[in-house]
């Protein structure tokens, strides 16, 4: 089992940043490899991801905590996959932090994906 984390400073107000990130339809804009997502309106989402050699689709629970400015998600299965995204108010903007827990092999690739995710958040918000 392994845990991964990535964070970035974003020059955007925390509430504005979290409002954007918590919209389910925006997830593919910034989550690395995610190509589509459907809100099932029951606390779950169905997401597809391009893994390079194949496209996978699955269902995950998905929770938004407005008060904590946090997103949490996870799925049942052999990888014991779960994660959290947190937006923290900071001087001159916000910090976005993404953590991930999985039992899947491929640590370096997973870490690089998290780095691309927080970089995408920064780029989207600062180029807007």
mmCIF file with all atom_site columns, C-alpha atoms in Angstrom:
data_model
loop_
_atom_site.group_PDB
_atom_site.id
_atom_site.type_symbol
_atom_site.label_atom_id
_atom_site.label_alt_id
_atom_site.label_comp_id
_atom_site.label_asym_id
_atom_site.label_entity_id
_atom_site.label_seq_id
_atom_site.pdbx_PDB_ins_code
_atom_site.Cartn_x
_atom_site.Cartn_y
_atom_site.Cartn_z
_atom_site.occupancy
_atom_site.B_iso_or_equiv
_atom_site.pdbx_formal_charge
_atom_site.auth_seq_id
_atom_site.auth_comp_id
_atom_site.auth_asym_id
_atom_site.auth_atom_id
_atom_site.pdbx_PDB_model_num
ATOM 1   C CA . UNK A 1 1   ? 0.000   0.000  0.000   1.00 0.00 ? 1   UNK A CA 1
ATOM 2   C CA . UNK A 1 2   ? 1.202   3.503  -0.742  1.00 0.00 ? 2   UNK A CA 1
ATOM 3   C CA . UNK A 1 3   ? 0.269   7.103  -0.165  1.00 0.00 ? 3   UNK A CA 1
ATOM 4   C CA . UNK A 1 4   ? 1.089   9.978  -2.514  1.00 0.00 ? 4   UNK A CA 1
ATOM 5   C CA . UNK A 1 5   ? 0.713   13.747 -2.248  1.00 0.00 ? 5   UNK A CA 1
ATOM 6   C CA . UNK A 1 6   ? 1.233   16.840 -4.370  1.00 0.00 ? 6   UNK A CA 1
ATOM 7   C CA . UNK A 1 7   ? 0.530   20.493 -3.688  1.00 0.00 ? 7   UNK A CA 1
ATOM 8   C CA . UNK A 1 8   ? 0.776   23.843 -5.425  1.00 0.00 ? 8   UNK A CA 1
ATOM 9   C CA . UNK A 1 9   ? 0.231   27.484 -4.597  1.00 0.00 ? 9   UNK A CA 1
ATOM 10  C CA . UNK A 1 10  ? -2.507  29.011 -6.749  1.00 0.00 ? 10  UNK A CA 1
ATOM 11  C CA . UNK A 1 11  ? -2.976  32.756 -7.162  1.00 0.00 ? 11  UNK A CA 1
ATOM 12  C CA . UNK A 1 12  ? -6.747  32.598 -6.675  1.00 0.00 ? 12  UNK A CA 1
ATOM 13  C CA . UNK A 1 13  ? -9.041  33.079 -3.676  1.00 0.00 ? 13  UNK A CA 1
ATOM 14  C CA . UNK A 1 14  ? -9.753  29.811 -1.842  1.00 0.00 ? 14  UNK A CA 1
ATOM 15  C CA . UNK A 1 15  ? -13.546 30.023 -2.245  1.00 0.00 ? 15  UNK A CA 1
ATOM 16  C CA . UNK A 1 16  ? -13.293 30.720 -5.980  1.00 0.00 ? 16  UNK A CA 1
ATOM 17  C CA . UNK A 1 17  ? -10.812 27.884 -6.453  1.00 0.00 ? 17  UNK A CA 1
ATOM 18  C CA . UNK A 1 18  ? -12.903 25.397 -4.494  1.00 0.00 ? 18  UNK A CA 1
ATOM 19  C CA . UNK A 1 19  ? -16.097 26.423 -6.285  1.00 0.00 ? 19  UNK A CA 1
ATOM 20  C CA . UNK A 1 20  ? -14.455 25.487 -9.586  1.00 0.00 ? 20  UNK A CA 1
ATOM 21  C CA . UNK A 1 21  ? -12.800 22.287 -8.358  1.00 0.00 ? 21  UNK A CA 1
ATOM 22  C CA . UNK A 1 22  ? -15.949 20.948 -6.672  1.00 0.00 ? 22  UNK A CA 1
ATOM 23  C CA . UNK A 1 23  ? -18.032 21.053 -9.864  1.00 0.00 ? 23  UNK A CA 1
ATOM 24  C CA . UNK A 1 24  ? -18.134 17.408 -11.000 1.00 0.00 ? 24  UNK A CA 1
ATOM 25  C CA . UNK A 1 25  ? -18.185 18.378 -14.677 1.00 0.00 ? 25  UNK A CA 1
ATOM 26  C CA . UNK A 1 26  ? -14.802 20.130 -14.254 1.00 0.00 ? 26  UNK A CA 1
ATOM 27  C CA . UNK A 1 27  ? -12.949 17.055 -12.943 1.00 0.00 ? 27  UNK A CA 1
ATOM 28  C CA . UNK A 1 28  ? -11.625 15.969 -16.381 1.00 0.00 ? 28  UNK A CA 1
ATOM 29  C CA . UNK A 1 29  ? -10.212 19.484 -16.896 1.00 0.00 ? 29  UNK A CA 1
ATOM 30  C CA . UNK A 1 30  ? -7.644  19.008 -14.184 1.00 0.00 ? 30  UNK A CA 1
ATOM 31  C CA . UNK A 1 31  ? -7.439  15.358 -13.063 1.00 0.00 ? 31  UNK A CA 1
ATOM 32  C CA . UNK A 1 32  ? -4.631  13.688 -14.972 1.00 0.00 ? 32  UNK A CA 1
ATOM 33  C CA . UNK A 1 33  ? -5.843  11.067 -17.466 1.00 0.00 ? 33  UNK A CA 1
ATOM 34  C CA . UNK A 1 34  ? -9.550  11.509 -16.626 1.00 0.00 ? 34  UNK A CA 1
ATOM 35  C CA . UNK A 1 35  ? -11.462 11.862 -19.890 1.00 0.00 ? 35  UNK A CA 1
ATOM 36  C CA . UNK A 1 36  ? -15.088 11.977 -18.774 1.00 0.00 ? 36  UNK A CA 1
ATOM 37  C CA . UNK A 1 37  ? -17.259 11.937 -15.694 1.00 0.00 ? 37  UNK A CA 1
ATOM 38  C CA . UNK A 1 38  ? -20.952 11.533 -14.950 1.00 0.00 ? 38  UNK A CA 1
ATOM 39  C CA . UNK A 1 39  ? -22.573 12.586 -11.684 1.00 0.00 ? 39  UNK A CA 1
ATOM 40  C CA . UNK A 1 40  ? -24.914 9.734  -10.794 1.00 0.00 ? 40  UNK A CA 1
ATOM 41  C CA . UNK A 1 41  ? -26.821 12.025 -8.379  1.00 0.00 ? 41  UNK A CA 1
ATOM 42  C CA . UNK A 1 42  ? -26.527 9.478  -5.568  1.00 0.00 ? 42  UNK A CA 1
ATOM 43  C CA . UNK A 1 43  ? -23.128 10.318 -4.070  1.00 0.00 ? 43  UNK A CA 1
ATOM 44  C CA . UNK A 1 44  ? -21.288 8.422  -6.780  1.00 0.00 ? 44  UNK A CA 1
ATOM 45  C CA . UNK A 1 45  ? -19.681 9.312  -10.086 1.00 0.00 ? 45  UNK A CA 1
ATOM 46  C CA . UNK A 1 46  ? -18.804 7.228  -13.128 1.00 0.00 ? 46  UNK A CA 1
ATOM 47  C CA . UNK A 1 47  ? -15.445 8.243  -14.565 1.00 0.00 ? 47  UNK A CA 1
ATOM 48  C CA . UNK A 1 48  ? -13.339 7.182  -17.539 1.00 0.00 ? 48  UNK A CA 1
ATOM 49  C CA . UNK A 1 49  ? -9.578  7.510  -17.749 1.00 0.00 ? 49  UNK A CA 1
ATOM 50  C CA . UNK A 1 50  ? -7.088  7.020  -20.572 1.00 0.00 ? 50  UNK A CA 1
ATOM 51  C CA . UNK A 1 51  ? -4.197  4.961  -19.206 1.00 0.00 ? 51  UNK A CA 1
ATOM 52  C CA . UNK A 1 52  ? -2.254  5.070  -22.466 1.00 0.00 ? 52  UNK A CA 1
ATOM 53  C CA . UNK A 1 53  ? -2.631  1.412  -23.365 1.00 0.00 ? 53  UNK A CA 1
ATOM 54  C CA . UNK A 1 54  ? -6.327  1.250  -22.509 1.00 0.00 ? 54  UNK A CA 1
ATOM 55  C CA . UNK A 1 55  ? -9.324  3.280  -21.373 1.00 0.00 ? 55  UNK A CA 1
ATOM 56  C CA . UNK A 1 56  ? -10.903 2.241  -18.091 1.00 0.00 ? 56  UNK A CA 1
ATOM 57  C CA . UNK A 1 57  ? -14.257 3.204  -16.614 1.00 0.00 ? 57  UNK A CA 1
ATOM 58  C CA . UNK A 1 58  ? -15.520 2.769  -13.106 1.00 0.00 ? 58  UNK A CA 1
ATOM 59  C CA . UNK A 1 59  ? -17.782 4.035  -10.384 1.00 0.00 ? 59  UNK A CA 1
ATOM 60  C CA . UNK A 1 60  ? -16.529 5.802  -7.255  1.00 0.00 ? 60  UNK A CA 1
ATOM 61  C CA . UNK A 1 61  ? -18.084 7.457  -4.243  1.00 0.00 ? 61  UNK A CA 1
ATOM 62  C CA . UNK A 1 62  ? -17.557 11.220 -4.304  1.00 0.00 ? 62  UNK A CA 1
ATOM 63  C CA . UNK A 1 63  ? -18.115 13.694 -1.478  1.00 0.00 ? 63  UNK A CA 1
ATOM 64  C CA . UNK A 1 64  ? -17.899 17.480 -1.345  1.00 0.00 ? 64  UNK A CA 1
ATOM 65  C CA . UNK A 1 65  ? -17.314 19.179 2.018   1.00 0.00 ? 65  UNK A CA 1
ATOM 66  C CA . UNK A 1 66  ? -17.911 22.892 1.426   1.00 0.00 ? 66  UNK A CA 1
ATOM 67  C CA . UNK A 1 67  ? -16.984 23.901 4.988   1.00 0.00 ? 67  UNK A CA 1
ATOM 68  C CA . UNK A 1 68  ? -13.572 22.211 4.820   1.00 0.00 ? 68  UNK A CA 1
ATOM 69  C CA . UNK A 1 69  ? -13.093 22.986 1.113   1.00 0.00 ? 69  UNK A CA 1
ATOM 70  C CA . UNK A 1 70  ? -12.395 19.312 0.514   1.00 0.00 ? 70  UNK A CA 1
ATOM 71  C CA . UNK A 1 71  ? -13.276 16.655 -2.044  1.00 0.00 ? 71  UNK A CA 1
ATOM 72  C CA . UNK A 1 72  ? -13.024 12.965 -1.140  1.00 0.00 ? 72  UNK A CA 1
ATOM 73  C CA . UNK A 1 73  ? -13.426 9.943  -3.385  1.00 0.00 ? 73  UNK A CA 1
ATOM 74  C CA . UNK A 1 74  ? -12.744 6.260  -3.544  1.00 0.00 ? 74  UNK A CA 1
ATOM 75  C CA . UNK A 1 75  ? -13.722 2.967  -5.075  1.00 0.00 ? 75  UNK A CA 1
ATOM 76  C CA . UNK A 1 76  ? -14.064 -0.606 -4.021  1.00 0.00 ? 76  UNK A CA 1
ATOM 77  C CA . UNK A 1 77  ? -11.814 -3.156 -5.600  1.00 0.00 ? 77  UNK A CA 1
ATOM 78  C CA . UNK A 1 78  ? -8.383  -4.726 -5.528  1.00 0.00 ? 78  UNK A CA 1
ATOM 79  C CA . UNK A 1 79  ? -6.487  -1.397 -5.442  1.00 0.00 ? 79  UNK A CA 1
ATOM 80  C CA . UNK A 1 80  ? -8.190  0.018  -2.325  1.00 0.00 ? 80  UNK A CA 1
ATOM 81  C CA . UNK A 1 81  ? -8.204  3.410  -4.054  1.00 0.00 ? 81  UNK A CA 1
ATOM 82  C CA . UNK A 1 82  ? -9.130  6.666  -2.299  1.00 0.00 ? 82  UNK A CA 1
ATOM 83  C CA . UNK A 1 83  ? -8.113  10.287 -2.349  1.00 0.00 ? 83  UNK A CA 1
ATOM 84  C CA . UNK A 1 84  ? -8.716  13.790 -1.124  1.00 0.00 ? 84  UNK A CA 1
ATOM 85  C CA . UNK A 1 85  ? -8.314  17.256 -2.566  1.00 0.00 ? 85  UNK A CA 1
ATOM 86  C CA . UNK A 1 86  ? -8.098  20.154 -0.120  1.00 0.00 ? 86  UNK A CA 1
ATOM 87  C CA . UNK A 1 87  ? -8.033  23.898 -0.776  1.00 0.00 ? 87  UNK A CA 1
ATOM 88  C CA . UNK A 1 88  ? -6.324  25.915 1.945   1.00 0.00 ? 88  UNK A CA 1
ATOM 89  C CA . UNK A 1 89  ? -6.479  29.690 2.147   1.00 0.00 ? 89  UNK A CA 1
ATOM 90  C CA . UNK A 1 90  ? -3.010  31.232 2.119   1.00 0.00 ? 90  UNK A CA 1
ATOM 91  C CA . UNK A 1 91  ? -1.329  34.559 1.753   1.00 0.00 ? 91  UNK A CA 1
ATOM 92  C CA . UNK A 1 92  ? -1.685  35.752 -1.868  1.00 0.00 ? 92  UNK A CA 1
ATOM 93  C CA . UNK A 1 93  ? -4.139  33.013 -2.823  1.00 0.00 ? 93  UNK A CA 1
ATOM 94  C CA . UNK A 1 94  ? -4.574  29.356 -1.987  1.00 0.00 ? 94  UNK A CA 1
ATOM 95  C CA . UNK A 1 95  ? -2.823  26.049 -1.717  1.00 0.00 ? 95  UNK A CA 1
ATOM 96  C CA . UNK A 1 96  ? -4.322  23.010 -3.407  1.00 0.00 ? 96  UNK A CA 1
ATOM 97  C CA . UNK A 1 97  ? -3.223  19.655 -2.042  1.00 0.00 ? 97  UNK A CA 1
ATOM 98  C CA . UNK A 1 98  ? -4.127  16.266 -3.471  1.00 0.00 ? 98  UNK A CA 1
ATOM 99  C CA . UNK A 1 99  ? -3.478  13.031 -1.594  1.00 0.00 ? 99  UNK A CA 1
ATOM 100 C CA . UNK A 1 100 ? -4.012  9.529  -2.906  1.00 0.00 ? 100 UNK A CA 1
ATOM 101 C CA . UNK A 1 101 ? -3.946  6.076  -1.365  1.00 0.00 ? 101 UNK A CA 1
ATOM 102 C CA . UNK A 1 102 ? -3.738  2.972  -3.540  1.00 0.00 ? 102 UNK A CA 1
ATOM 103 C CA . UNK A 1 103 ? -2.376  -0.550 -3.431  1.00 0.00 ? 103 UNK A CA 1
ATOM 104 C CA . UNK A 1 104 ? -1.708  -0.457 -7.175  1.00 0.00 ? 104 UNK A CA 1
ATOM 105 C CA . UNK A 1 105 ? 1.895   -0.709 -8.345  1.00 0.00 ? 105 UNK A CA 1
ATOM 106 C CA . UNK A 1 106 ? 3.456   2.169  -10.278 1.00 0.00 ? 106 UNK A CA 1
ATOM 107 C CA . UNK A 1 107 ? 4.461   4.688  -7.630  1.00 0.00 ? 107 UNK A CA 1
ATOM 108 C CA . UNK A 1 108 ? 6.522   6.997  -9.823  1.00 0.00 ? 108 UNK A CA 1
ATOM 109 C CA . UNK A 1 109 ? 3.791   7.180  -12.450 1.00 0.00 ? 109 UNK A CA 1
ATOM 110 C CA . UNK A 1 110 ? 1.149   7.859  -9.793  1.00 0.00 ? 110 UNK A CA 1
ATOM 111 C CA . UNK A 1 111 ? 3.223   10.642 -8.228  1.00 0.00 ? 111 UNK A CA 1
ATOM 112 C CA . UNK A 1 112 ? 3.833   12.234 -11.629 1.00 0.00 ? 112 UNK A CA 1
ATOM 113 C CA . UNK A 1 113 ? 0.083   12.131 -12.300 1.00 0.00 ? 113 UNK A CA 1
ATOM 114 C CA . UNK A 1 114 ? -0.627  13.981 -9.055  1.00 0.00 ? 114 UNK A CA 1
ATOM 115 C CA . UNK A 1 115 ? 1.992   16.595 -9.966  1.00 0.00 ? 115 UNK A CA 1
ATOM 116 C CA . UNK A 1 116 ? 0.329   17.072 -13.377 1.00 0.00 ? 116 UNK A CA 1
ATOM 117 C CA . UNK A 1 117 ? -3.041  17.409 -11.619 1.00 0.00 ? 117 UNK A CA 1
ATOM 118 C CA . UNK A 1 118 ? -1.978  20.237 -9.293  1.00 0.00 ? 118 UNK A CA 1
ATOM 119 C CA . UNK A 1 119 ? -0.078  21.900 -12.174 1.00 0.00 ? 119 UNK A CA 1
ATOM 120 C CA . UNK A 1 120 ? -3.266  21.811 -14.257 1.00 0.00 ? 120 UNK A CA 1
ATOM 121 C CA . UNK A 1 121 ? -5.264  23.405 -11.415 1.00 0.00 ? 121 UNK A CA 1
ATOM 122 C CA . UNK A 1 122 ? -2.691  26.195 -11.142 1.00 0.00 ? 122 UNK A CA 1
ATOM 123 C CA . UNK A 1 123 ? -2.622  26.773 -14.907 1.00 0.00 ? 123 UNK A CA 1
ATOM 124 C CA . UNK A 1 124 ? -6.416  26.799 -15.293 1.00 0.00 ? 124 UNK A CA 1
ATOM 125 C CA . UNK A 1 125 ? -7.023  29.210 -12.445 1.00 0.00 ? 125 UNK A CA 1
ATOM 126 C CA . UNK A 1 126 ? -4.135  31.571 -13.137 1.00 0.00 ? 126 UNK A CA 1
ATOM 127 C CA . UNK A 1 127 ? -4.765  31.748 -16.904 1.00 0.00 ? 127 UNK A CA 1
ATOM 128 C CA . UNK A 1 128 ? -8.483  32.496 -16.469 1.00 0.00 ? 128 UNK A CA 1
#
